[in-house]
Amino acid sequence: MDKLDSGLAIRGDIAIKTAQASYCMNDYDFMRECRYEAFCSNPTVANYLRLFVDKESIEKYKGLAEKRIEDLSEPEKRHIMEYSYNYEFESDYHYLQFFSGHFDKVVDRCKNQKASLGWTGTFIPHGIDLMLLYLYAEPHPKKAVKRIADRVTNRIGFDKAKNLLFFKENHIFEKDVSEQEKGEIFWNTFLKWKENYWIPDHTLKEYVDWLEGVIDGRIHGIVGGKYRRKYEDTALLAAAIGEVKESLGEKLAKWDLLNKYMKEYSCY
């Protein structure tokens, strides 16, 4: 790997294959180093989250990986061709900001979208889903949060077997991986990752209040404007913020929210 430019995407693929060989030779320290090098050459969310599968990787590589993300000074376009330099899509860059603990930057990015309509092609739907998942405080996702988690799972590439390697002890080669497990793998990894990024209670409450306000505005804009194709999505957001509030101790929050909107909009 040392002979390849660290900016080549193919170097990340080679690093994963070298990690697989190191696992087979019981050289776990070098395996972890290779997984980190895979992220350095190909800084995707999947490669970043792979650093959180065990305590040793977290202790040695979390800070280095965060520094790597900071060094991506501006969102750059990715050249998808195998041998070209690997750059980040803009949305991928903001996902990495979220997963490296820069929640304030993610929220600020969402706040750039002032209107409750016209979200297509913007980051705010992604940012809202990510913050809903973080703020949910229970170990097992309820129905709406589970659907949000499934959306994020697909967006970050967990629907591809190659991105699920090493997330479970016996998932070393693609033949060992079942893509049917992607949701379970993502959620368990997300919980491990979350243990390393803490938000103070007062800030957490501010984020919940902000999310509820944004979702409320979105519902009024979509349902009030009779954009029927978006009704299901707004209902999902309302249910998810209700589940978040219930997980934080507010009883019947989901029912109260949905009942409020059903009374206000008979078609909802």
mmCIF file with all atom_site columns, N, CA and C in Angstrom, residues 14 22 39 41 91 94 106 236-237 266:
data_model
loop_
_atom_site.group_PDB
_atom_site.id
_atom_site.type_symbol
_atom_site.label_atom_id
_atom_site.label_alt_id
_atom_site.label_comp_id
_atom_site.label_asym_id
_atom_site.label_entity_id
_atom_site.label_seq_id
_atom_site.pdbx_PDB_ins_code
_atom_site.Cartn_x
_atom_site.Cartn_y
_atom_site.Cartn_z
_atom_site.occupancy
_atom_site.B_iso_or_equiv
_atom_site.pdbx_formal_charge
_atom_site.auth_seq_id
_atom_site.auth_comp_id
_atom_site.auth_asym_id
_atom_site.auth_atom_id
_atom_site.pdbx_PDB_model_num
ATOM 1  N N  . ILE A 1 14  ? -7.627  -2.110  -1.742 1.00 0.00 ? 14  ILE A N  1
ATOM 2  C CA . ILE A 1 14  ? -6.479  -2.959  -1.433 1.00 0.00 ? 14  ILE A CA 1
ATOM 3  C C  . ILE A 1 14  ? -6.285  -3.052  0.083  1.00 0.00 ? 14  ILE A C  1
ATOM 4  N N  . SER A 1 22  ? -4.837  -10.153 6.865  1.00 0.00 ? 22  SER A N  1
ATOM 5  C CA . SER A 1 22  ? -4.275  -10.008 8.214  1.00 0.00 ? 22  SER A CA 1
ATOM 6  C C  . SER A 1 22  ? -5.142  -10.714 9.247  1.00 0.00 ? 22  SER A C  1
ATOM 7  N N  . PHE A 1 39  ? -10.096 3.914   5.131  1.00 0.00 ? 39  PHE A N  1
ATOM 8  C CA . PHE A 1 39  ? -10.847 5.161   5.306  1.00 0.00 ? 39  PHE A CA 1
ATOM 9  C C  . PHE A 1 39  ? -10.056 6.359   4.788  1.00 0.00 ? 39  PHE A C  1
ATOM 10 N N  . SER A 1 41  ? -7.953  6.543   2.357  1.00 0.00 ? 41  SER A N  1
ATOM 11 C CA . SER A 1 41  ? -7.965  6.595   0.901  1.00 0.00 ? 41  SER A CA 1
ATOM 12 C C  . SER A 1 41  ? -9.365  6.736   0.333  1.00 0.00 ? 41  SER A C  1
ATOM 13 N N  . SER A 1 91  ? -23.028 15.855  -0.080 1.00 0.00 ? 91  SER A N  1
ATOM 14 C CA . SER A 1 91  ? -23.834 15.254  0.981  1.00 0.00 ? 91  SER A CA 1
ATOM 15 C C  . SER A 1 91  ? -23.014 14.274  1.807  1.00 0.00 ? 91  SER A C  1
ATOM 16 N N  . HIS A 1 94  ? -21.115 16.108  4.500  1.00 0.00 ? 94  HIS A N  1
ATOM 17 C CA . HIS A 1 94  ? -21.918 16.498  5.660  1.00 0.00 ? 94  HIS A CA 1
ATOM 18 C C  . HIS A 1 94  ? -22.289 15.284  6.513  1.00 0.00 ? 94  HIS A C  1
ATOM 19 N N  . VAL A 1 106 ? -24.076 20.314  11.251 1.00 0.00 ? 106 VAL A N  1
ATOM 20 C CA . VAL A 1 106 ? -25.157 19.653  10.531 1.00 0.00 ? 106 VAL A CA 1
ATOM 21 C C  . VAL A 1 106 ? -26.461 20.430  10.707 1.00 0.00 ? 106 VAL A C  1
ATOM 22 N N  . LEU A 1 236 ? -44.532 10.180  8.678  1.00 0.00 ? 236 LEU A N  1
ATOM 23 C CA . LEU A 1 236 ? -43.399 9.443   9.239  1.00 0.00 ? 236 LEU A CA 1
ATOM 24 C C  . LEU A 1 236 ? -42.553 10.345  10.137 1.00 0.00 ? 236 LEU A C  1
ATOM 25 N N  . LEU A 1 237 ? -42.286 11.566  9.687  1.00 0.00 ? 237 LEU A N  1
ATOM 26 C CA . LEU A 1 237 ? -41.495 12.498  10.500 1.00 0.00 ? 237 LEU A CA 1
ATOM 27 C C  . LEU A 1 237 ? -42.208 12.838  11.801 1.00 0.00 ? 237 LEU A C  1
ATOM 28 N N  . SER A 1 266 ? -58.206 16.910  8.517  1.00 0.00 ? 266 SER A N  1
ATOM 29 C CA . SER A 1 266 ? -59.046 15.710  8.507  1.00 0.00 ? 266 SER A CA 1
ATOM 30 C C  . SER A 1 266 ? -58.578 14.688  7.489  1.00 0.00 ? 266 SER A C  1
#
